[in-house]
Amino acid sequence: MQEPTAHDIDEASETDEQARFKYFKWSHKFTSEKPYVLLTEVPDGFPIANFTNEEGCLEVVKDIRGHEEQYDLDRHGFAVCTYAEFGSFDFTRIDSDYIPSVHDILKNEFGPSTEVITFDWRVRSSDNTKTAYDPDAYINIADPLLYLRPAESVHVDQSTESAVRRALFHLGEEKAKALLESRRFRIINVWRPLSTVEDFPIAFCDGSTCEAADMVAVDSVRSSFVGESWHPMFRKNYRWYYLSEQANSEVLLLKMHDSQKDVRARWCPHTSFKLSKARPNARPRESIEVRNLVFTDS
């Protein structure tokens, strides 16, 4: 077996994992053609993407259980915080009940003057009976009742350019420019499981180990918005983490963008992976992620 890339081997825990993540596969054609993925309906036979992914080398995925307080958004691009569990999950009450609680979490973490604008949320499941669709077929991701599969490749949801474009799109030019010029702007994903994670946890990379030069900008084309995401290529220096048996009360904050350029980590590449030590009858992972524009004074 190939040796895993170096990653705090001396501090290994029994719950540390090893995984081969899927990274952007570079092709010479991208010197003249921009990578894209179409998240909107296209004619039959038209390729929904013009790039592929490939597995990197075996990498260590450190379990941060018991050390959550050592990691923060400025230095690593992710943070774990604990809040009360939410009740039974109801798709029809996400906007009325759950989204306000996400705003409360972010204002508690960043300060009461924080302005939060939620622009998207997604529910994911590793239960194949809930995600029984052709991976190469068109998926209406605007459908809030659709369960998406856990992410299968390493990515950052928003590039720097796309983050600003998002603010302009959702806030309007006048308000967006006023906020962008006067306040610190971040895009924060609030991720939490609907029940304790037994398999397919989310893996998150220390953003300070992944430079912009390591990533490729990919157009994400929706019917109402053309965004841009970042897809890293494999590098041996990445540092990967996960939180074993993450509970519903354990909220994971993932940073996609930060306008403050002097912090160590301005983004957090992430994906999911299958646990090598998962029980055969492990409960499928179900999770909700909420994507937010966050404006703060510092």
PDB file of C-alpha atoms in Angstrom:
ATOM      1  CA  MET A   1       0.000   0.000   0.000  1.00  0.00           C
ATOM      2  CA  GLN A   2       1.198   3.482  -0.814  1.00  0.00           C
ATOM      3  CA  GLU A   3       2.300   5.474   2.221  1.00  0.00           C
ATOM      4  CA  PRO A   4      -0.066   8.284   3.186  1.00  0.00           C
ATOM      5  CA  THR A   5       1.159  11.844   2.909  1.00  0.00           C
ATOM      6  CA  ALA A   6       2.736  13.232   6.085  1.00  0.00           C
ATOM      7  CA  HIS A   7       0.260  14.763   8.501  1.00  0.00           C
ATOM      8  CA  ASP A   8       0.972  14.867  12.216  1.00  0.00           C
ATOM      9  CA  ILE A   9       1.760  11.145  12.164  1.00  0.00           C
ATOM     10  CA  ASP A  10       3.333  11.328  15.625  1.00  0.00           C
ATOM     11  CA  GLU A  11      -0.001  12.398  17.106  1.00  0.00           C
ATOM     12  CA  ALA A  12      -2.045   9.693  15.420  1.00  0.00           C
ATOM     13  CA  SER A  13      -5.384   8.764  16.952  1.00  0.00           C
ATOM     14  CA  GLU A  14      -7.296   5.502  16.600  1.00  0.00           C
ATOM     15  CA  THR A  15     -10.061   7.422  14.868  1.00  0.00           C
ATOM     16  CA  ASP A  16      -7.793   9.077  12.308  1.00  0.00           C
ATOM     17  CA  GLU A  17      -8.581   7.963   8.775  1.00  0.00           C
ATOM     18  CA  GLN A  18      -6.876   7.610   5.422  1.00  0.00           C
ATOM     19  CA  ALA A  19      -8.586   8.514   2.181  1.00  0.00           C
ATOM     20  CA  ARG A  20      -7.998   9.186  -1.480  1.00  0.00           C
ATOM     21  CA  PHE A  21      -9.871  12.314  -2.409  1.00  0.00           C
ATOM     22  CA  LYS A  22     -10.910  13.300  -5.924  1.00  0.00           C
ATOM     23  CA  TYR A  23      -9.134  16.366  -7.299  1.00  0.00           C
ATOM     24  CA  PHE A  24      -9.365  18.390 -10.486  1.00  0.00           C
ATOM     25  CA  LYS A  25      -7.571  16.651 -13.365  1.00  0.00           C
ATOM     26  CA  TRP A  26      -5.574  19.141 -15.370  1.00  0.00           C
ATOM     27  CA  SER A  27      -5.620  19.011 -19.164  1.00  0.00           C
ATOM     28  CA  HIS A  28      -3.701  21.108 -21.666  1.00  0.00           C
ATOM     29  CA  LYS A  29      -7.005  22.189 -23.223  1.00  0.00           C
ATOM     30  CA  PHE A  30      -7.623  24.412 -20.212  1.00  0.00           C
ATOM     31  CA  THR A  31      -4.903  26.771 -21.405  1.00  0.00           C
ATOM     32  CA  SER A  32      -7.474  27.992 -23.961  1.00  0.00           C
ATOM     33  CA  GLU A  33     -10.801  26.635 -22.679  1.00  0.00           C
ATOM     34  CA  LYS A  34     -12.311  27.386 -19.286  1.00  0.00           C
ATOM     35  CA  PRO A  35     -13.614  24.467 -17.211  1.00  0.00           C
ATOM     36  CA  TYR A  36     -17.355  24.518 -16.596  1.00  0.00           C
ATOM     37  CA  VAL A  37     -20.203  22.566 -15.058  1.00  0.00           C
ATOM     38  CA  LEU A  38     -23.783  23.147 -16.173  1.00  0.00           C
ATOM     39  CA  LEU A  39     -26.312  23.111 -13.349  1.00  0.00           C
ATOM     40  CA  THR A  40     -29.185  23.881 -15.669  1.00  0.00           C
ATOM     41  CA  GLU A  41     -31.105  21.936 -18.290  1.00  0.00           C
ATOM     42  CA  VAL A  42     -29.196  21.339 -21.526  1.00  0.00           C
ATOM     43  CA  PRO A  43     -29.977  19.568 -24.820  1.00  0.00           C
ATOM     44  CA  ASP A  44     -29.635  15.794 -24.855  1.00  0.00           C
ATOM     45  CA  GLY A  45     -26.068  14.729 -25.486  1.00  0.00           C
ATOM     46  CA  PHE A  46     -24.540  18.056 -24.509  1.00  0.00           C
ATOM     47  CA  PRO A  47     -21.789  17.531 -21.896  1.00  0.00           C
ATOM     48  CA  ILE A  48     -22.745  18.951 -18.500  1.00  0.00           C
ATOM     49  CA  ALA A  49     -19.045  19.407 -17.678  1.00  0.00           C
ATOM     50  CA  ASN A  50     -15.815  19.594 -19.660  1.00  0.00           C
ATOM     51  CA  PHE A  51     -13.468  18.407 -16.922  1.00  0.00           C
ATOM     52  CA  THR A  52     -12.933  15.311 -14.817  1.00  0.00           C
ATOM     53  CA  ASN A  53     -11.501  14.497 -11.416  1.00  0.00           C
ATOM     54  CA  GLU A  54      -8.843  12.006 -10.402  1.00  0.00           C
ATOM     55  CA  GLU A  55      -7.852  10.436  -7.109  1.00  0.00           C
ATOM     56  CA  GLY A  56      -4.842  11.840  -5.341  1.00  0.00           C
ATOM     57  CA  CYS A  57      -2.437   9.883  -3.165  1.00  0.00           C
ATOM     58  CA  LEU A  58      -3.545   8.354   0.105  1.00  0.00           C
ATOM     59  CA  GLU A  59      -3.885  11.148   2.671  1.00  0.00           C
ATOM     60  CA  VAL A  60      -4.245  11.207   6.433  1.00  0.00           C
ATOM     61  CA  VAL A  61      -7.508  12.700   7.691  1.00  0.00           C
ATOM     62  CA  LYS A  62      -7.032  13.782  11.300  1.00  0.00           C
ATOM     63  CA  ASP A  63      -9.904  13.472  13.739  1.00  0.00           C
ATOM     64  CA  ILE A  64     -10.213  16.745  15.651  1.00  0.00           C
ATOM     65  CA  ARG A  65     -12.498  15.220  18.296  1.00  0.00           C
ATOM     66  CA  GLY A  66     -11.384  16.589  21.672  1.00  0.00           C
ATOM     67  CA  HIS A  67      -9.317  19.342  20.043  1.00  0.00           C
ATOM     68  CA  GLU A  68     -12.039  21.360  18.338  1.00  0.00           C
ATOM     69  CA  GLU A  69     -11.073  24.583  20.111  1.00  0.00           C
ATOM     70  CA  GLN A  70      -7.627  24.538  18.461  1.00  0.00           C
ATOM     71  CA  TYR A  71      -9.079  25.352  15.045  1.00  0.00           C
ATOM     72  CA  ASP A  72     -10.586  28.642  13.897  1.00  0.00           C
ATOM     73  CA  LEU A  73     -11.750  30.411  10.767  1.00  0.00           C
ATOM     74  CA  ASP A  74      -8.862  32.873  10.465  1.00  0.00           C
ATOM     75  CA  ARG A  75      -6.084  30.312  10.800  1.00  0.00           C
ATOM     76  CA  HIS A  76      -7.650  27.193   9.294  1.00  0.00           C
ATOM     77  CA  GLY A  77     -10.810  28.210   7.438  1.00  0.00           C
ATOM     78  CA  PHE A  78     -13.111  26.106   9.612  1.00  0.00           C
ATOM     79  CA  ALA A  79     -14.424  26.025  13.163  1.00  0.00           C
ATOM     80  CA  VAL A  80     -16.707  23.853  15.282  1.00  0.00           C
ATOM     81  CA  CYS A  81     -19.186  25.364  17.723  1.00  0.00           C
ATOM     82  CA  THR A  82     -21.879  23.783  19.880  1.00  0.00           C
ATOM     83  CA  TYR A  83     -25.525  24.843  19.918  1.00  0.00           C
ATOM     84  CA  ALA A  84     -28.820  23.308  20.948  1.00  0.00           C
ATOM     85  CA  GLU A  85     -30.060  20.502  18.757  1.00  0.00           C
ATOM     86  CA  PHE A  86     -32.892  21.394  16.444  1.00  0.00           C
ATOM     87  CA  GLY A  87     -36.075  19.324  16.445  1.00  0.00           C
ATOM     88  CA  SER A  88     -37.410  16.956  13.837  1.00  0.00           C
ATOM     89  CA  PHE A  89     -36.448  17.949  10.324  1.00  0.00           C
ATOM     90  CA  ASP A  90     -39.166  19.477   8.171  1.00  0.00           C
ATOM     91  CA  PHE A  91     -38.404  20.722   4.653  1.00  0.00           C
ATOM     92  CA  THR A  92     -41.370  23.088   4.776  1.00  0.00           C
ATOM     93  CA  ARG A  93     -40.056  24.928   7.852  1.00  0.00           C
ATOM     94  CA  ILE A  94     -36.444  25.514   6.823  1.00  0.00           C
ATOM     95  CA  ASP A  95     -36.970  29.125   5.780  1.00  0.00           C
ATOM     96  CA  SER A  96     -39.273  30.015   8.662  1.00  0.00           C
ATOM     97  CA  ASP A  97     -37.561  28.158  11.520  1.00  0.00           C
ATOM     98  CA  TYR A  98     -34.082  26.899  10.709  1.00  0.00           C
ATOM     99  CA  ILE A  99     -32.604  29.794   8.718  1.00  0.00           C
ATOM    100  CA  PRO A 100     -33.292  32.315  11.541  1.00  0.00           C
ATOM    101  CA  SER A 101     -31.445  30.004  13.941  1.00  0.00           C
ATOM    102  CA  VAL A 102     -28.460  30.019  11.567  1.00  0.00           C
ATOM    103  CA  HIS A 103     -28.470  33.810  11.613  1.00  0.00           C
ATOM    104  CA  ASP A 104     -28.499  33.701  15.423  1.00  0.00           C
ATOM    105  CA  ILE A 105     -25.481  31.374  15.401  1.00  0.00           C
ATOM    106  CA  LEU A 106     -23.494  33.633  13.089  1.00  0.00           C
ATOM    107  CA  LYS A 107     -24.356  36.769  15.052  1.00  0.00           C
ATOM    108  CA  ASN A 108     -23.343  35.025  18.245  1.00  0.00           C
ATOM    109  CA  GLU A 109     -20.017  33.990  16.709  1.00  0.00           C
ATOM    110  CA  PHE A 110     -19.210  37.286  14.949  1.00  0.00           C
ATOM    111  CA  GLY A 111     -21.065  39.891  16.997  1.00  0.00           C
ATOM    112  CA  PRO A 112     -24.590  41.370  17.164  1.00  0.00           C
ATOM    113  CA  SER A 113     -23.880  43.958  14.447  1.00  0.00           C
ATOM    114  CA  THR A 114     -23.193  41.191  11.927  1.00  0.00           C
ATOM    115  CA  GLU A 115     -25.324  41.337   8.791  1.00  0.00           C
ATOM    116  CA  VAL A 116     -26.237  37.900   7.440  1.00  0.00           C
ATOM    117  CA  ILE A 117     -27.890  37.159   4.109  1.00  0.00           C
ATOM    118  CA  THR A 118     -28.652  33.518   3.369  1.00  0.00           C
ATOM    119  CA  PHE A 119     -28.583  32.840  -0.363  1.00  0.00           C
ATOM    120  CA  ASP A 120     -28.833  29.061  -0.545  1.00  0.00           C
ATOM    121  CA  TRP A 121     -29.340  25.878   1.448  1.00  0.00           C
ATOM    122  CA  ARG A 122     -29.006  22.219   0.594  1.00  0.00           C
ATOM    123  CA  VAL A 123     -29.877  18.893   2.187  1.00  0.00           C
ATOM    124  CA  ARG A 124     -27.652  15.917   1.434  1.00  0.00           C
ATOM    125  CA  SER A 125     -27.992  12.202   2.055  1.00  0.00           C
ATOM    126  CA  SER A 126     -25.819   9.146   1.499  1.00  0.00           C
ATOM    127  CA  ASP A 127     -29.001   7.029   1.379  1.00  0.00           C
ATOM    128  CA  ASN A 128     -29.125   5.797  -2.209  1.00  0.00           C
ATOM    129  CA  THR A 129     -32.896   5.380  -2.048  1.00  0.00           C
ATOM    130  CA  LYS A 130     -33.214   9.156  -1.564  1.00  0.00           C
ATOM    131  CA  THR A 131     -30.689  10.136  -4.219  1.00  0.00           C
ATOM    132  CA  ALA A 132     -31.548   7.631  -6.945  1.00  0.00           C
ATOM    133  CA  TYR A 133     -30.774   9.794  -9.958  1.00  0.00           C
ATOM    134  CA  ASP A 134     -28.365   9.500 -12.864  1.00  0.00           C
ATOM    135  CA  PRO A 135     -25.167  11.367 -11.910  1.00  0.00           C
ATOM    136  CA  ASP A 136     -24.749  12.434 -15.558  1.00  0.00           C
ATOM    137  CA  ALA A 137     -28.324  13.678 -15.919  1.00  0.00           C
ATOM    138  CA  TYR A 138     -29.720  17.161 -15.333  1.00  0.00           C
ATOM    139  CA  ILE A 139     -30.658  17.814 -11.726  1.00  0.00           C
ATOM    140  CA  ASN A 140     -32.860  20.728 -10.802  1.00  0.00           C
ATOM    141  CA  ILE A 141     -30.782  21.940  -7.874  1.00  0.00           C
ATOM    142  CA  ALA A 142     -33.243  24.781  -7.368  1.00  0.00           C
ATOM    143  CA  ASP A 143     -35.704  22.172  -6.089  1.00  0.00           C
ATOM    144  CA  PRO A 144     -35.525  22.449  -2.267  1.00  0.00           C
ATOM    145  CA  LEU A 145     -37.111  19.023  -1.824  1.00  0.00           C
ATOM    146  CA  LEU A 146     -34.265  17.269  -3.623  1.00  0.00           C
ATOM    147  CA  TYR A 147     -31.727  15.342  -1.558  1.00  0.00           C
ATOM    148  CA  LEU A 148     -28.254  15.768  -3.021  1.00  0.00           C
ATOM    149  CA  ARG A 149     -25.496  13.216  -2.607  1.00  0.00           C
ATOM    150  CA  PRO A 150     -22.553  14.059  -0.351  1.00  0.00           C
ATOM    151  CA  ALA A 151     -19.937  15.975  -2.305  1.00  0.00           C
ATOM    152  CA  GLU A 152     -17.607  13.605  -4.144  1.00  0.00           C
ATOM    153  CA  SER A 153     -14.760  15.926  -5.160  1.00  0.00           C
ATOM    154  CA  VAL A 154     -12.639  18.555  -3.433  1.00  0.00           C
ATOM    155  CA  HIS A 155     -13.879  22.093  -4.013  1.00  0.00           C
ATOM    156  CA  VAL A 156     -14.396  25.602  -2.649  1.00  0.00           C
ATOM    157  CA  ASP A 157     -17.918  26.828  -3.370  1.00  0.00           C
ATOM    158  CA  GLN A 158     -16.969  30.371  -4.396  1.00  0.00           C
ATOM    159  CA  SER A 159     -13.902  31.899  -5.991  1.00  0.00           C
ATOM    160  CA  THR A 160     -12.883  35.403  -4.923  1.00  0.00           C
ATOM    161  CA  GLU A 161     -14.459  36.907  -8.037  1.00  0.00           C
ATOM    162  CA  SER A 162     -17.637  34.872  -7.665  1.00  0.00           C
ATOM    163  CA  ALA A 163     -18.027  35.889  -4.018  1.00  0.00           C
ATOM    164  CA  VAL A 164     -18.243  39.556  -5.004  1.00  0.00           C
ATOM    165  CA  ARG A 165     -20.560  38.631  -7.867  1.00  0.00           C
ATOM    166  CA  ARG A 166     -22.789  36.853  -5.358  1.00  0.00           C
ATOM    167  CA  ALA A 167     -23.016  39.938  -3.171  1.00  0.00           C
ATOM    168  CA  LEU A 168     -23.931  42.127  -6.142  1.00  0.00           C
ATOM    169  CA  PHE A 169     -26.512  39.613  -7.361  1.00  0.00           C
ATOM    170  CA  HIS A 170     -28.296  39.081  -4.041  1.00  0.00           C
ATOM    171  CA  LEU A 171     -28.053  42.575  -2.565  1.00  0.00           C
ATOM    172  CA  GLY A 172     -28.193  44.841  -5.571  1.00  0.00           C
ATOM    173  CA  GLU A 173     -25.334  47.039  -6.707  1.00  0.00           C
ATOM    174  CA  GLU A 174     -25.909  49.987  -4.366  1.00  0.00           C
ATOM    175  CA  LYS A 175     -26.205  48.036  -1.109  1.00  0.00           C
ATOM    176  CA  ALA A 176     -23.524  45.521  -2.065  1.00  0.00           C
ATOM    177  CA  LYS A 177     -20.961  48.179  -2.904  1.00  0.00           C
ATOM    178  CA  ALA A 178     -21.689  50.056   0.328  1.00  0.00           C
ATOM    179  CA  LEU A 179     -21.147  46.914   2.404  1.00  0.00           C
ATOM    180  CA  LEU A 180     -18.146  45.692   0.418  1.00  0.00           C
ATOM    181  CA  GLU A 181     -16.402  49.040   0.828  1.00  0.00           C
ATOM    182  CA  SER A 182     -17.114  49.463   4.543  1.00  0.00           C
ATOM    183  CA  ARG A 183     -17.153  46.001   6.132  1.00  0.00           C
ATOM    184  CA  ARG A 184     -15.305  42.712   6.156  1.00  0.00           C
ATOM    185  CA  PHE A 185     -17.034  40.283   3.815  1.00  0.00           C
ATOM    186  CA  ARG A 186     -17.056  36.532   4.249  1.00  0.00           C
ATOM    187  CA  ILE A 187     -19.074  33.686   2.814  1.00  0.00           C
ATOM    188  CA  ILE A 188     -19.686  31.116   5.524  1.00  0.00           C
ATOM    189  CA  ASN A 189     -21.318  27.725   5.106  1.00  0.00           C
ATOM    190  CA  VAL A 190     -23.092  26.487   8.229  1.00  0.00           C
ATOM    191  CA  TRP A 191     -23.015  22.678   8.066  1.00  0.00           C
ATOM    192  CA  ARG A 192     -24.564  20.255  10.524  1.00  0.00           C
ATOM    193  CA  PRO A 193     -25.862  16.689  10.410  1.00  0.00           C
ATOM    194  CA  LEU A 194     -29.509  15.839  11.001  1.00  0.00           C
ATOM    195  CA  SER A 195     -28.352  12.999  13.262  1.00  0.00           C
ATOM    196  CA  THR A 196     -24.996  11.693  14.478  1.00  0.00           C
ATOM    197  CA  VAL A 197     -22.707  10.928  11.537  1.00  0.00           C
ATOM    198  CA  GLU A 198     -21.801   7.239  11.281  1.00  0.00           C
ATOM    199  CA  ASP A 199     -20.399   7.240   7.738  1.00  0.00           C
ATOM    200  CA  PHE A 200     -19.553   9.633   4.884  1.00  0.00           C
ATOM    201  CA  PRO A 201     -18.472  12.539   7.109  1.00  0.00           C
ATOM    202  CA  ILE A 202     -17.475  15.858   5.645  1.00  0.00           C
ATOM    203  CA  ALA A 203     -13.712  16.337   5.338  1.00  0.00           C
ATOM    204  CA  PHE A 204     -12.256  19.833   5.528  1.00  0.00           C
ATOM    205  CA  CYS A 205      -8.815  21.033   4.528  1.00  0.00           C
ATOM    206  CA  ASP A 206      -6.714  23.552   6.435  1.00  0.00           C
ATOM    207  CA  GLY A 207      -7.126  26.507   4.107  1.00  0.00           C
ATOM    208  CA  SER A 208      -3.658  27.815   4.927  1.00  0.00           C
ATOM    209  CA  THR A 209      -2.166  24.765   3.182  1.00  0.00           C
ATOM    210  CA  CYS A 210      -4.027  25.375  -0.094  1.00  0.00           C
ATOM    211  CA  GLU A 211      -2.966  28.375  -2.163  1.00  0.00           C
ATOM    212  CA  ALA A 212      -4.943  30.027  -4.943  1.00  0.00           C
ATOM    213  CA  ALA A 213      -2.289  28.733  -7.359  1.00  0.00           C
ATOM    214  CA  ASP A 214      -3.244  25.168  -6.361  1.00  0.00           C
ATOM    215  CA  MET A 215      -6.818  25.639  -7.581  1.00  0.00           C
ATOM    216  CA  VAL A 216      -8.566  25.927 -10.928  1.00  0.00           C
ATOM    217  CA  ALA A 217     -11.525  28.279 -11.452  1.00  0.00           C
ATOM    218  CA  VAL A 218     -14.585  26.462 -12.798  1.00  0.00           C
ATOM    219  CA  ASP A 219     -17.708  28.196 -14.096  1.00  0.00           C
ATOM    220  CA  SER A 220     -20.845  26.957 -12.320  1.00  0.00           C
ATOM    221  CA  VAL A 221     -23.700  27.777 -14.667  1.00  0.00           C
ATOM    222  CA  ARG A 222     -27.210  27.946 -13.241  1.00  0.00           C
ATOM    223  CA  SER A 223     -30.347  29.174 -14.956  1.00  0.00           C
ATOM    224  CA  SER A 224     -30.388  32.366 -12.872  1.00  0.00           C
ATOM    225  CA  PHE A 225     -26.733  32.878 -11.957  1.00  0.00           C
ATOM    226  CA  VAL A 226     -23.285  32.119 -13.362  1.00  0.00           C
ATOM    227  CA  GLY A 227     -20.895  31.579 -10.494  1.00  0.00           C
ATOM    228  CA  GLU A 228     -17.358  30.329 -10.223  1.00  0.00           C
ATOM    229  CA  SER A 229     -15.995  27.707  -7.869  1.00  0.00           C
ATOM    230  CA  TRP A 230     -12.449  26.624  -7.125  1.00  0.00           C
ATOM    231  CA  HIS A 231     -11.329  23.031  -7.633  1.00  0.00           C
ATOM    232  CA  PRO A 232      -7.920  22.157  -6.160  1.00  0.00           C
ATOM    233  CA  MET A 233      -5.423  19.921  -7.889  1.00  0.00           C
ATOM    234  CA  PHE A 234      -3.648  17.359  -5.726  1.00  0.00           C
ATOM    235  CA  ARG A 235      -0.723  18.577  -3.632  1.00  0.00           C
ATOM    236  CA  LYS A 236       1.085  16.628  -0.916  1.00  0.00           C
ATOM    237  CA  ASN A 237       1.094  19.472   1.594  1.00  0.00           C
ATOM    238  CA  TYR A 238      -2.662  19.636   2.234  1.00  0.00           C
ATOM    239  CA  ARG A 239      -3.791  18.964   5.799  1.00  0.00           C
ATOM    240  CA  TRP A 240      -7.136  17.220   6.104  1.00  0.00           C
ATOM    241  CA  TYR A 241      -9.466  16.876   9.093  1.00  0.00           C
ATOM    242  CA  TYR A 242     -12.865  15.560  10.102  1.00  0.00           C
ATOM    243  CA  LEU A 243     -14.939  15.344  13.287  1.00  0.00           C
ATOM    244  CA  SER A 244     -15.758  11.770  14.261  1.00  0.00           C
ATOM    245  CA  GLU A 245     -19.392  11.023  15.102  1.00  0.00           C
ATOM    246  CA  GLN A 246     -20.369  14.640  14.589  1.00  0.00           C
ATOM    247  CA  ALA A 247     -23.647  15.256  16.396  1.00  0.00           C
ATOM    248  CA  ASN A 248     -26.574  17.445  15.443  1.00  0.00           C
ATOM    249  CA  SER A 249     -25.544  19.914  18.149  1.00  0.00           C
ATOM    250  CA  GLU A 250     -22.051  20.319  16.656  1.00  0.00           C
ATOM    251  CA  VAL A 251     -22.145  23.058  14.050  1.00  0.00           C
ATOM    252  CA  LEU A 252     -19.354  23.247  11.494  1.00  0.00           C
ATOM    253  CA  LEU A 253     -18.508  26.640  10.009  1.00  0.00           C
ATOM    254  CA  LEU A 254     -16.684  26.526   6.670  1.00  0.00           C
ATOM    255  CA  LYS A 255     -15.265  29.671   5.079  1.00  0.00           C
ATOM    256  CA  MET A 256     -15.563  30.001   1.309  1.00  0.00           C
ATOM    257  CA  HIS A 257     -14.320  33.583   0.982  1.00  0.00           C
ATOM    258  CA  ASP A 258     -12.743  36.308   3.102  1.00  0.00           C
ATOM    259  CA  SER A 259     -12.101  39.875   1.989  1.00  0.00           C
ATOM    260  CA  GLN A 260      -9.445  40.250   4.692  1.00  0.00           C
ATOM    261  CA  LYS A 261      -6.241  39.282   2.921  1.00  0.00           C
ATOM    262  CA  ASP A 262      -3.869  39.055   5.896  1.00  0.00           C
ATOM    263  CA  VAL A 263      -5.478  36.011   7.534  1.00  0.00           C
ATOM    264  CA  ARG A 264      -3.789  32.626   7.167  1.00  0.00           C
ATOM    265  CA  ALA A 265      -6.815  30.895   5.638  1.00  0.00           C
ATOM    266  CA  ARG A 266      -9.201  32.687   3.292  1.00  0.00           C
ATOM    267  CA  TRP A 267     -11.098  29.546   2.202  1.00  0.00           C
ATOM    268  CA  CYS A 268     -11.693  25.919   3.110  1.00  0.00           C
ATOM    269  CA  PRO A 269     -11.606  23.156   0.481  1.00  0.00           C
ATOM    270  CA  HIS A 270     -13.889  20.303   1.467  1.00  0.00           C
ATOM    271  CA  THR A 271     -15.474  17.056   0.324  1.00  0.00           C
ATOM    272  CA  SER A 272     -16.816  13.848   1.872  1.00  0.00           C
ATOM    273  CA  PHE A 273     -15.417  10.347   2.194  1.00  0.00           C
ATOM    274  CA  LYS A 274     -16.387   6.850   3.238  1.00  0.00           C
ATOM    275  CA  LEU A 275     -15.070   5.786   6.622  1.00  0.00           C
ATOM    276  CA  SER A 276     -12.821   2.745   6.503  1.00  0.00           C
ATOM    277  CA  LYS A 277     -13.994   1.759   9.983  1.00  0.00           C
ATOM    278  CA  ALA A 278     -17.720   2.347   9.539  1.00  0.00           C
ATOM    279  CA  ARG A 279     -20.046  -0.374  10.787  1.00  0.00           C
ATOM    280  CA  PRO A 280     -21.708  -2.441   8.031  1.00  0.00           C
ATOM    281  CA  ASN A 281     -25.117  -1.202   9.186  1.00  0.00           C
ATOM    282  CA  ALA A 282     -24.047   2.422   9.669  1.00  0.00           C
ATOM    283  CA  ARG A 283     -26.876   4.902   9.383  1.00  0.00           C
ATOM    284  CA  PRO A 284     -26.763   6.951   6.149  1.00  0.00           C
ATOM    285  CA  ARG A 285     -25.487  10.470   6.624  1.00  0.00           C
ATOM    286  CA  GLU A 286     -27.996  13.265   6.256  1.00  0.00           C
ATOM    287  CA  SER A 287     -26.967  16.888   6.619  1.00  0.00           C
ATOM    288  CA  ILE A 288     -28.016  20.434   5.903  1.00  0.00           C
ATOM    289  CA  GLU A 289     -25.717  23.216   4.749  1.00  0.00           C
ATOM    290  CA  VAL A 290     -26.698  26.876   4.661  1.00  0.00           C
ATOM    291  CA  ARG A 291     -24.663  29.350   2.602  1.00  0.00           C
ATOM    292  CA  ASN A 292     -24.441  32.909   3.851  1.00  0.00           C
ATOM    293  CA  LEU A 293     -23.047  36.311   2.967  1.00  0.00           C
ATOM    294  CA  VAL A 294     -21.610  37.638   6.233  1.00  0.00           C
ATOM    295  CA  PHE A 295     -20.609  41.269   6.795  1.00  0.00           C
ATOM    296  CA  THR A 296     -18.801  42.278   9.984  1.00  0.00           C
ATOM    297  CA  ASP A 297     -16.895  45.271  11.350  1.00  0.00           C
ATOM    298  CA  SER A 298     -13.672  43.287  11.733  1.00  0.00           C
TER     299      SER A 298
END
